[in-house]
Amino acid sequence: DRPRARDRGKACAGKSTLNRLELTAVGATPRSRYKKIVAHQDKIATFFFTAWRLGVTPSTLTRALKRLAKKGEPSYEEIAEAVRQSPVVYPDETGWKIGGLKSWLWTFVGEDATFYTIEFSRGFEVAKALLGEDWEGVLGHDGWAPYDKFCDALHQQCLTHLIRRCEEALQGKLDPRLR
């Protein structure tokens, strides 16, 4: 539930927005707002058998997904290149788990494509690997300091984050690290 009345029913903005434009219903709970993506091969195998009487093992599904991922690599690289060539990119990252280990789901929203990657790092190196250290477009972001390392880019701070920091400063609630 959103604590501030003015935020209820508006586009979600915050530490895990993924730069998406989602409208959240008034009264939505955190559980209903964010969905966890999980694939259990044993449950998928059961579904295949129940729906079509097709017997497959979880290991067969795993191998099939790996083959499918390999075939998708050229398209994945095309998406990366389209984002790289975009004059404006909106990057964001949100916490994720891989086998219980902390990692990050990164999203880079360009003019014509959106690139996703899951990495164990939230550091500048991930963004640099996609865009290149000398990327020169407009970078719209939440103010997270590592994005400032793109010295050749023009930076547009997320206005929702900026307004929130201004309000906190006016109320004397600004994080001391940001003063």
Tab-separated table of N, CA, C and O in Angstrom, residues 50-94:
chain	number	residue	atom	x	y	z
A	50	THR	N	-0.271	-33.695	-18.431
A	50	THR	CA	-1.692	-33.498	-18.127
A	50	THR	C	-2.443	-32.940	-19.342
A	50	THR	O	-3.529	-33.401	-19.673
A	51	ALA	N	-1.857	-31.952	-20.005
A	51	ALA	CA	-2.543	-31.284	-21.111
A	51	ALA	C	-2.554	-32.104	-22.386
A	51	ALA	O	-3.559	-32.151	-23.094
A	52	TRP	N	-1.426	-32.761	-22.705
A	52	TRP	CA	-1.302	-33.419	-24.006
A	52	TRP	C	-0.850	-34.874	-23.934
A	52	TRP	O	-0.541	-35.471	-24.958
A	53	ARG	N	-0.755	-35.402	-22.728
A	53	ARG	CA	-0.250	-36.780	-22.544
A	53	ARG	C	1.134	-36.937	-23.183
A	53	ARG	O	1.466	-37.986	-23.739
A	54	LEU	N	1.916	-35.856	-23.106
A	54	LEU	CA	3.268	-35.856	-23.660
A	54	LEU	C	4.255	-35.991	-22.505
A	54	LEU	O	4.364	-35.105	-21.656
A	55	GLY	N	4.955	-37.118	-22.467
A	55	GLY	CA	5.896	-37.361	-21.389
A	55	GLY	C	7.270	-36.772	-21.683
A	55	GLY	O	7.926	-37.175	-22.650
A	56	VAL	N	7.663	-35.795	-20.896
A	56	VAL	CA	9.008	-35.225	-20.990
A	56	VAL	C	9.581	-35.138	-19.587
A	56	VAL	O	8.849	-34.971	-18.611
A	57	THR	N	10.883	-35.238	-19.492
A	57	THR	CA	11.527	-35.130	-18.187
A	57	THR	C	11.986	-33.689	-17.967
A	57	THR	O	12.199	-32.945	-18.936
A	58	PRO	N	12.164	-33.304	-16.707
A	58	PRO	CA	12.693	-31.962	-16.436
A	58	PRO	C	14.044	-31.713	-17.111
A	58	PRO	O	14.294	-30.617	-17.617
A	59	SER	N	14.880	-32.730	-17.182
A	59	SER	CA	16.195	-32.532	-17.816
A	59	SER	C	16.050	-32.289	-19.325
A	59	SER	O	16.804	-31.515	-19.908
A	60	THR	N	15.077	-32.939	-19.963
A	60	THR	CA	14.818	-32.695	-21.386
A	60	THR	C	14.388	-31.251	-21.609
A	60	THR	O	14.833	-30.595	-22.551
A	61	LEU	N	13.513	-30.750	-20.729
A	61	LEU	CA	13.075	-29.357	-20.834
A	61	LEU	C	14.250	-28.395	-20.639
A	61	LEU	O	14.362	-27.401	-21.348
A	62	THR	N	15.126	-28.703	-19.699
A	62	THR	CA	16.298	-27.855	-19.460
A	62	THR	C	17.184	-27.796	-20.698
A	62	THR	O	17.612	-26.716	-21.120
A	63	ARG	N	17.450	-28.959	-21.303
A	63	ARG	CA	18.275	-28.985	-22.517
A	63	ARG	C	17.587	-28.235	-23.660
A	63	ARG	O	18.238	-27.518	-24.421
A	64	ALA	N	16.269	-28.385	-23.775
A	64	ALA	CA	15.530	-27.690	-24.840
A	64	ALA	C	15.610	-26.171	-24.647
A	64	ALA	O	15.809	-25.432	-25.615
A	65	LEU	N	15.499	-25.719	-23.404
A	65	LEU	CA	15.595	-24.284	-23.137
A	65	LEU	C	16.989	-23.758	-23.453
A	65	LEU	O	17.138	-22.650	-23.985
A	66	LYS	N	18.016	-24.538	-23.164
A	66	LYS	CA	19.384	-24.123	-23.497
A	66	LYS	C	19.576	-24.027	-25.007
A	66	LYS	O	20.211	-23.091	-25.494
A	67	ARG	N	19.017	-24.991	-25.754
A	67	ARG	CA	19.113	-24.926	-27.221
A	67	ARG	C	18.357	-23.713	-27.756
A	67	ARG	O	18.825	-23.014	-28.656
A	68	LEU	N	17.189	-23.462	-27.193
A	68	LEU	CA	16.393	-22.307	-27.605
A	68	LEU	C	17.141	-21.000	-27.314
A	68	LEU	O	17.164	-20.093	-28.146
A	69	ALA	N	17.766	-20.914	-26.151
A	69	ALA	CA	18.538	-19.718	-25.799
A	69	ALA	C	19.680	-19.502	-26.783
A	69	ALA	O	19.948	-18.370	-27.200
A	70	LYS	N	20.331	-20.582	-27.174
A	70	LYS	CA	21.437	-20.479	-28.132
A	70	LYS	C	20.931	-19.930	-29.467
A	70	LYS	O	21.561	-19.076	-30.082
A	71	LYS	N	19.774	-20.422	-29.909
A	71	LYS	CA	19.201	-19.940	-31.174
A	71	LYS	C	18.767	-18.476	-31.082
A	71	LYS	O	18.737	-17.769	-32.079
A	72	GLY	N	18.450	-18.029	-29.875
A	72	GLY	CA	18.022	-16.644	-29.688
A	72	GLY	C	19.157	-15.645	-29.541
A	72	GLY	O	18.918	-14.441	-29.551
A	73	GLU	N	20.397	-16.123	-29.409
A	73	GLU	CA	21.535	-15.220	-29.202
A	73	GLU	C	21.676	-14.134	-30.271
A	73	GLU	O	21.912	-12.972	-29.924
A	74	PRO	N	21.531	-14.458	-31.569
A	74	PRO	CA	21.641	-13.381	-32.565
A	74	PRO	C	20.593	-12.275	-32.355
A	74	PRO	O	20.910	-11.090	-32.476
A	75	SER	N	19.381	-12.657	-32.019
A	75	SER	CA	18.333	-11.653	-31.770
A	75	SER	C	18.664	-10.830	-30.524
A	75	SER	O	18.461	-9.610	-30.499
A	76	TYR	N	19.179	-11.488	-29.506
A	76	TYR	CA	19.568	-10.805	-28.267
A	76	TYR	C	20.644	-9.760	-28.567
A	76	TYR	O	20.590	-8.633	-28.084
A	77	GLU	N	21.609	-10.125	-29.405
A	77	GLU	CA	22.669	-9.191	-29.788
A	77	GLU	C	22.129	-8.040	-30.637
A	77	GLU	O	22.586	-6.903	-30.507
A	78	GLU	N	21.145	-8.314	-31.480
A	78	GLU	CA	20.513	-7.241	-32.267
A	78	GLU	C	19.800	-6.243	-31.356
A	78	GLU	O	19.850	-5.033	-31.596
A	79	ILE	N	19.155	-6.763	-30.325
A	79	ILE	CA	18.475	-5.880	-29.364
A	79	ILE	C	19.511	-5.031	-28.637
A	79	ILE	O	19.329	-3.812	-28.477
A	80	ALA	N	20.607	-5.650	-28.215
A	80	ALA	CA	21.676	-4.903	-27.536
A	80	ALA	C	22.200	-3.784	-28.432
A	80	ALA	O	22.389	-2.646	-27.981
A	81	GLU	N	22.417	-4.093	-29.693
A	81	GLU	CA	22.941	-3.093	-30.632
A	81	GLU	C	21.930	-1.969	-30.865
A	81	GLU	O	22.301	-0.802	-30.954
A	82	ALA	N	20.656	-2.304	-30.932
A	82	ALA	CA	19.630	-1.275	-31.115
A	82	ALA	C	19.613	-0.315	-29.925
A	82	ALA	O	19.489	0.899	-30.102
A	83	VAL	N	19.766	-0.837	-28.728
A	83	VAL	CA	19.813	0.027	-27.546
A	83	VAL	C	21.087	0.867	-27.575
A	83	VAL	O	21.065	2.068	-27.307
A	84	ARG	N	22.205	0.248	-27.906
A	84	ARG	CA	23.494	0.952	-28.002
A	84	ARG	C	23.409	2.137	-28.967
A	84	ARG	O	23.994	3.185	-28.732
A	85	GLN	N	22.686	1.964	-30.069
A	85	GLN	CA	22.567	3.004	-31.097
A	85	GLN	C	21.490	4.040	-30.785
A	85	GLN	O	21.379	5.041	-31.474
A	86	SER	N	20.700	3.795	-29.759
A	86	SER	CA	19.608	4.706	-29.421
A	86	SER	C	20.166	6.036	-28.914
A	86	SER	O	21.116	6.058	-28.132
A	87	PRO	N	19.576	7.150	-29.327
A	87	PRO	CA	20.054	8.451	-28.842
A	87	PRO	C	19.676	8.715	-27.381
A	87	PRO	O	20.272	9.569	-26.732
A	88	VAL	N	18.684	7.984	-26.880
A	88	VAL	CA	18.238	8.131	-25.492
A	88	VAL	C	18.095	6.736	-24.896
A	88	VAL	O	17.500	5.851	-25.521
A	89	VAL	N	18.644	6.537	-23.705
A	89	VAL	CA	18.529	5.252	-23.007
A	89	VAL	C	18.147	5.514	-21.551
A	89	VAL	O	18.689	6.423	-20.914
A	90	TYR	N	17.212	4.716	-21.063
A	90	TYR	CA	16.778	4.777	-19.668
A	90	TYR	C	17.183	3.475	-18.993
A	90	TYR	O	16.506	2.461	-19.157
A	91	PRO	N	18.295	3.468	-18.253
A	91	PRO	CA	18.706	2.248	-17.560
A	91	PRO	C	18.110	2.189	-16.155
A	91	PRO	O	17.809	3.221	-15.554
A	92	ASP	N	17.939	0.997	-15.647
A	92	ASP	CA	17.528	0.802	-14.259
A	92	ASP	C	17.914	-0.612	-13.871
A	92	ASP	O	18.160	-1.467	-14.728
A	93	GLU	N	17.946	-0.857	-12.597
A	93	GLU	CA	18.288	-2.175	-12.084
A	93	GLU	C	17.471	-2.407	-10.822
A	93	GLU	O	17.126	-1.469	-10.112
A	94	THR	N	17.129	-3.669	-10.610
A	94	THR	CA	16.362	-4.021	-9.418
A	94	THR	C	16.882	-5.339	-8.877
A	94	THR	O	17.406	-6.169	-9.630
